[in-house]
Amino acid sequence: MSLMQQSLVASLAEIVGPDRVKTDSESLQVFGKDWTKAHEPRPVAVVLPGSTEEVQALVRFANEQKIALVPSGGRTGLSGAAVAANGEVVVAFDRMNKILDFNPVDRQVVCQPGVITEQLQQYAEDKGLYYPVDFASSGSSQLGGNVGTNAGGIKVIRYGLTRDWVMGMKVVTGTGELLDLNQGLVKNATGYDLRHLFIGSEGTLGFIVELTMGLATQPQDPTVLVLALEEMEASMHVLQAFQAKIEVSAFEFFSEKALRHVIAEKGLARPFETEGNFYTLIEFENTSEATMDAAMSVFEHCMEQGWVLDGTMSQNVTQAKALWRLREDISETISRFTPYKNDISVQVSKVPAFLKEVDAIVTSQYPDFEIIWFGHIGDGNVHLNILKPDSLAKEEFFRQCGEVSYDIFDAVKSYGGSVSAEHGVGLLKKPYLHYSRSEAEIALMRGIKSLFDPNNIMNPGKIFD
Amino acid sequence: MSLMQQSLVASLAEIVGPDRVKTDSESLQVFGKDWTKAHEPRPVAVVLPGSTEEVQALVRFANEQKIALVPSGGRTGLSGAAVAANGEVVVAFDRMNKILDFNPVDRQVVCQPGVITEQLQQYAEDKGLYYPVDFASSGSSQLGGNVGTNAGGIKVIRYGLTRDWVMGMKVVTGTGELLDLNQGLVKNATGYDLRHLFIGSEGTLGFIVELTMGLATQPQDPTVLVLALEEMEASMHVLQAFQAKIEVSAFEFFSEKALRHVIAEKGLARPFETEGNFYTLIEFENTSEATMDAAMSVFEHCMEQGWVLDGTMSQNVTQAKALWRLREDISETISRFTPYKNDISVQVSKVPAFLKEVDAIVTSQYPDFEIIWFGHIGDGNVHLNILKPDSLAKEEFFRQCGEVSYDIFDAVKSYGGSVSAEHGVGLLKKPYLHYSRSEAEIALMRGIKSLFDPNNIMNPGKIFD
């Protein structure tokens, strides 16, 4: 350790205590990155503050010394927003993981940013309520990170995004100032809502130190339909037909290719014999006989219209969970194929045409690549996964995928879509930000960053340079 | 008209056409203010642009000439945000009132900013869908203004605020730049969401020229309960009991005093003989027999617990509408008493204690003032109306109310509440902004304003100086 580094560690230890500063190589590796693998973590140190005051002191110190800070939550990010690749100090929120307060009338929980998503989900359930934001990494992801990327997941169509559940937020800006935003109010028309500016800002404007999260009513008897389709276009008719008659809480999709991988890898049964090119998974709450009758009659209508080839409906919670696995296990299943992931979105109605166009682009340029489609078709968010052929070296594969990305994002742009629907921009999507945001918007974002973080201390180099 | 004014009018006429520039005193009066009466309108001219390009040209011209612009929508605002009291040019959106596009799969409508709320509600109904933001002035208010103040209203508890339905927005910033924000996407994690910054910014950052609004499923058989309570505290138990068993779409309240005024003025019948000090109006969708059974059983439970003295439930749409009038006609009824209006909010659970404290403050200082309480208790937003005694001159009454406002806002602050729940800040609440927002927040808001509007052209002097 250099003398400069020793002096830095000593100063950090004064703020958070000596046990809370890590410089061993394992800690630097673990805390210095998220789930992405494109960048080598190289933080200079990791600190684990235990209070808002310690976070403020760290930010003030970083301002004095012009040290860059990278926030670290559950490290499940998929855009590299929590990667410290340039000698930054990582500020990990693992110790600030307490649920501080709960009010049953307001249905609000006050949480520290290090509370794990599943911890809040479980807490809500214990109180007879429901925290509806859910996704594959909810067992590890932390609320601070969820808010930083405005996490979405599988229930967006019914319950919205993380944004919709943030009722209040305490945040330390890049100057060390503590802002107490919105204070759990439902209605508050007193000027610019800075809370919404911080949501999705990936730690570039400030670090969240407390969150007041809203909770929902528990869902009743979630029931799952899986339907086989020949054509992707049909999914739009199916969505519209169901939404006209019942409240849909999830509307997911996956391809036959995705299904085959999951079945083979996880030893699951096919939902039914009939093969489609695509499948939709629809979830709704079985609140009454009338709802169930409506769902059945929409299903029959979809069959009659030829939109749906076959289908099955869960009869109980166990069956519902089994059907969900066909969709939820895809990501894990294909991870051994070193997938190149794209998380893109367009308006819901444009999904079929968009998907066809992107599929054609990849197939024509790289006929040997296997493409696995799945995602949240009900909210326009599709995950495009390109699997690495065994014959191709990882570097060459990623290089070729990087090339084709420009064509994919040209399509995204022409459809008015987003190059990152729910994973954020971080380091990985930074080169492609201009496909979704104009130069004027990016210039305004830079200006806002300068206001909140004049010394460029807070997660610098993420989203934009 | 001075020569300078003549030259200005000629320049404006070049941009929007001579018929679209008004300088007659009636137009200046009508377009120069909203529903507030505290400031005398004194615009120099009114322009009625017909396109985005004309709005951009107006903003560029205003930058060159350093002329202040005030946006004007339905002019139903209650905070003076659309008042031109200082020789500004009013930019009225009345001509930009077309619905441009609709997509049934996305459930999105593309609207010009001058579309009237009711026009969108009706359009949605014609399409078998529902635009759920509703309030007393929806027959006149325009969407641009609704978004500018993040309008709330009577269905917030179930459907959220205007913010929740803005899927995309085109806006002309203070430099004349056109931003195309979010483009109707449900999921879009590509940096700071500037759309949310514009929502509630009262035209101080830019003028909205197009909106993509989301629509909801039509409600089924809205059913209304009116319950009499002895104590305000009981309303919290009632709210919690209902929310635990059924989905509540409105939870409003009004005092016995408010009820008496409405009954006398409108010739309505009492909902039932029993008198309470307070009444709650609960709306829910009668989606099934099970829902109705649940509602009845919660009602009985509330009676048994002594929270509720008596109650009635609508049996059909006509009865539901009649019960709604008891709540919705209050504002109009008391308008002849020259009420001093406060639109304040706290966390829902704090409403009873807060209301009691504020009532005591006003009563002790001004025992002759009659206080009328009503509002959206389900979202923590209460409207405090102080009626002018006949014996008191208007000016003296407003002066005294202004005095007591400081004490009321001290209470708001101590409860962590908002000095403007849904009416915005404009001119009227500007002196009180610091009761709800910290100095640091206000400084950041000023900085943001400078970024988007460096020459302070866009609705200057509103929200903050």
PDB file of N, CA, C and O in Angstrom, chain A residues 9 62 64 87 120 129 138 140 157 194 201 203 211 215 237 243 290 299 304 320 335 341 373 402 407 440 464:
ATOM      1  N   VAL A   9      -6.730   5.598   3.768  1.00  0.00           N
ATOM      2  CA  VAL A   9      -7.390   4.590   4.612  1.00  0.00           C
ATOM      3  C   VAL A   9      -7.528   5.102   6.039  1.00  0.00           C
ATOM      4  O   VAL A   9      -8.578   4.918   6.667  1.00  0.00           O
ATOM      5  N   ALA A  62     -14.592  13.357   0.541  1.00  0.00           N
ATOM      6  CA  ALA A  62     -14.315  13.104  -0.883  1.00  0.00           C
ATOM      7  C   ALA A  62     -14.242  14.417  -1.661  1.00  0.00           C
ATOM      8  O   ALA A  62     -13.432  14.554  -2.581  1.00  0.00           O
ATOM      9  N   GLU A  64     -13.272  17.345  -0.392  1.00  0.00           N
ATOM     10  CA  GLU A  64     -11.992  17.984  -0.041  1.00  0.00           C
ATOM     11  C   GLU A  64     -10.835  17.365  -0.808  1.00  0.00           C
ATOM     12  O   GLU A  64      -9.964  18.057  -1.322  1.00  0.00           O
ATOM     13  N   GLY A  87     -10.040   3.212  -9.509  1.00  0.00           N
ATOM     14  CA  GLY A  87      -9.444   3.663  -8.251  1.00  0.00           C
ATOM     15  C   GLY A  87     -10.368   4.472  -7.371  1.00  0.00           C
ATOM     16  O   GLY A  87      -9.930   5.290  -6.569  1.00  0.00           O
ATOM     17  N   LEU A 120     -37.944  -6.643   2.439  1.00  0.00           N
ATOM     18  CA  LEU A 120     -39.120  -5.762   2.459  1.00  0.00           C
ATOM     19  C   LEU A 120     -40.372  -6.527   2.039  1.00  0.00           C
ATOM     20  O   LEU A 120     -41.450  -6.363   2.636  1.00  0.00           O
ATOM     21  N   LEU A 129     -49.602  -7.047   4.133  1.00  0.00           N
ATOM     22  CA  LEU A 129     -49.559  -6.176   2.956  1.00  0.00           C
ATOM     23  C   LEU A 129     -48.603  -6.767   1.916  1.00  0.00           C
ATOM     24  O   LEU A 129     -48.194  -7.921   2.017  1.00  0.00           O
ATOM     25  N   SER A 138     -34.300 -10.339  -6.579  1.00  0.00           N
ATOM     26  CA  SER A 138     -34.842  -9.688  -5.374  1.00  0.00           C
ATOM     27  C   SER A 138     -34.303 -10.286  -4.072  1.00  0.00           C
ATOM     28  O   SER A 138     -34.418  -9.674  -3.023  1.00  0.00           O
ATOM     29  N   SER A 140     -31.178 -10.603  -3.476  1.00  0.00           N
ATOM     30  CA  SER A 140     -29.896  -9.939  -3.209  1.00  0.00           C
ATOM     31  C   SER A 140     -29.938  -8.428  -3.388  1.00  0.00           C
ATOM     32  O   SER A 140     -29.203  -7.702  -2.716  1.00  0.00           O
ATOM     33  N   ILE A 157     -46.956  -4.109 -15.120  1.00  0.00           N
ATOM     34  CA  ILE A 157     -48.220  -3.849 -15.804  1.00  0.00           C
ATOM     35  C   ILE A 157     -49.345  -3.541 -14.822  1.00  0.00           C
ATOM     36  O   ILE A 157     -50.272  -2.790 -15.114  1.00  0.00           O
ATOM     37  N   LEU A 194     -37.875  16.772  -6.627  1.00  0.00           N
ATOM     38  CA  LEU A 194     -36.494  16.295  -6.760  1.00  0.00           C
ATOM     39  C   LEU A 194     -36.383  14.789  -6.505  1.00  0.00           C
ATOM     40  O   LEU A 194     -35.488  14.131  -7.032  1.00  0.00           O
ATOM     41  N   SER A 201     -31.265   7.764 -11.150  1.00  0.00           N
ATOM     42  CA  SER A 201     -30.068   8.561 -11.445  1.00  0.00           C
ATOM     43  C   SER A 201     -28.781   7.793 -11.134  1.00  0.00           C
ATOM     44  O   SER A 201     -27.680   8.344 -11.252  1.00  0.00           O
ATOM     45  N   GLY A 203     -27.026   6.882  -8.679  1.00  0.00           N
ATOM     46  CA  GLY A 203     -26.043   7.362  -7.715  1.00  0.00           C
ATOM     47  C   GLY A 203     -25.165   8.487  -8.216  1.00  0.00           C
ATOM     48  O   GLY A 203     -24.172   8.836  -7.584  1.00  0.00           O
ATOM     49  N   LEU A 211     -35.318   5.541   2.829  1.00  0.00           N
ATOM     50  CA  LEU A 211     -36.436   5.489   1.882  1.00  0.00           C
ATOM     51  C   LEU A 211     -37.736   5.202   2.621  1.00  0.00           C
ATOM     52  O   LEU A 211     -37.769   4.353   3.512  1.00  0.00           O
ATOM     53  N   LEU A 215     -46.766   0.452   0.456  1.00  0.00           N
ATOM     54  CA  LEU A 215     -47.124  -0.959   0.304  1.00  0.00           C
ATOM     55  C   LEU A 215     -48.534  -1.077  -0.267  1.00  0.00           C
ATOM     56  O   LEU A 215     -49.344  -0.171  -0.142  1.00  0.00           O
ATOM     57  N   HIS A 237     -53.392  -8.949 -29.694  1.00  0.00           N
ATOM     58  CA  HIS A 237     -54.833  -9.196 -29.619  1.00  0.00           C
ATOM     59  C   HIS A 237     -55.193  -9.845 -28.279  1.00  0.00           C
ATOM     60  O   HIS A 237     -56.187  -9.500 -27.652  1.00  0.00           O
ATOM     61  N   GLN A 243     -57.184  -7.539 -21.190  1.00  0.00           N
ATOM     62  CA  GLN A 243     -57.249  -6.281 -20.437  1.00  0.00           C
ATOM     63  C   GLN A 243     -58.638  -5.641 -20.483  1.00  0.00           C
ATOM     64  O   GLN A 243     -59.014  -4.902 -19.587  1.00  0.00           O
ATOM     65  N   ALA A 290     -66.941 -14.596 -11.160  1.00  0.00           N
ATOM     66  CA  ALA A 290     -67.158 -13.794 -12.364  1.00  0.00           C
ATOM     67  C   ALA A 290     -65.840 -13.524 -13.088  1.00  0.00           C
ATOM     68  O   ALA A 290     -65.774 -13.567 -14.322  1.00  0.00           O
ATOM     69  N   PHE A 299     -60.260 -16.539 -22.982  1.00  0.00           N
ATOM     70  CA  PHE A 299     -59.394 -17.611 -23.508  1.00  0.00           C
ATOM     71  C   PHE A 299     -60.067 -18.307 -24.696  1.00  0.00           C
ATOM     72  O   PHE A 299     -59.459 -18.513 -25.754  1.00  0.00           O
ATOM     73  N   GLU A 304     -60.879 -19.311 -30.589  1.00  0.00           N
ATOM     74  CA  GLU A 304     -61.774 -19.206 -31.756  1.00  0.00           C
ATOM     75  C   GLU A 304     -61.191 -18.295 -32.839  1.00  0.00           C
ATOM     76  O   GLU A 304     -61.315 -18.568 -34.029  1.00  0.00           O
ATOM     77  N   ALA A 320     -49.417 -22.562 -10.184  1.00  0.00           N
ATOM     78  CA  ALA A 320     -49.078 -21.205 -10.648  1.00  0.00           C
ATOM     79  C   ALA A 320     -47.572 -20.988 -10.574  1.00  0.00           C
ATOM     80  O   ALA A 320     -46.949 -20.489 -11.518  1.00  0.00           O
ATOM     81  N   SER A 335     -27.495 -18.708 -18.753  1.00  0.00           N
ATOM     82  CA  SER A 335     -26.276 -18.012 -18.335  1.00  0.00           C
ATOM     83  C   SER A 335     -25.025 -18.814 -18.711  1.00  0.00           C
ATOM     84  O   SER A 335     -23.973 -18.239 -18.954  1.00  0.00           O
ATOM     85  N   LYS A 341     -26.537  -9.757 -23.409  1.00  0.00           N
ATOM     86  CA  LYS A 341     -27.882  -9.331 -23.020  1.00  0.00           C
ATOM     87  C   LYS A 341     -28.214  -7.941 -23.529  1.00  0.00           C
ATOM     88  O   LYS A 341     -27.403  -7.036 -23.417  1.00  0.00           O
ATOM     89  N   TRP A 373     -35.441 -14.920 -27.006  1.00  0.00           N
ATOM     90  CA  TRP A 373     -36.282 -13.784 -26.634  1.00  0.00           C
ATOM     91  C   TRP A 373     -37.141 -14.138 -25.425  1.00  0.00           C
ATOM     92  O   TRP A 373     -37.758 -15.190 -25.380  1.00  0.00           O
ATOM     93  N   GLY A 402     -21.168  -6.482 -30.006  1.00  0.00           N
ATOM     94  CA  GLY A 402     -21.028  -5.029 -29.896  1.00  0.00           C
ATOM     95  C   GLY A 402     -21.292  -4.363 -31.244  1.00  0.00           C
ATOM     96  O   GLY A 402     -21.937  -3.312 -31.324  1.00  0.00           O
ATOM     97  N   ASP A 407     -26.693  -1.732 -34.965  1.00  0.00           N
ATOM     98  CA  ASP A 407     -27.853  -1.935 -35.836  1.00  0.00           C
ATOM     99  C   ASP A 407     -29.126  -2.134 -35.017  1.00  0.00           C
ATOM    100  O   ASP A 407     -30.196  -1.637 -35.368  1.00  0.00           O
ATOM    101  N   ALA A 440     -29.605  17.508 -26.614  1.00  0.00           N
ATOM    102  CA  ALA A 440     -30.112  18.543 -25.697  1.00  0.00           C
ATOM    103  C   ALA A 440     -30.431  17.943 -24.329  1.00  0.00           C
ATOM    104  O   ALA A 440     -30.112  18.526 -23.283  1.00  0.00           O
ATOM    105  N   PHE A 464     -23.206   9.136 -18.388  1.00  0.00           N
ATOM    106  CA  PHE A 464     -22.537   9.947 -19.423  1.00  0.00           C
ATOM    107  C   PHE A 464     -21.177  10.361 -18.881  1.00  0.00           C
ATOM    108  O   PHE A 464     -20.924  10.278 -17.676  1.00  0.00           O
TER     109      PHE A 464
END
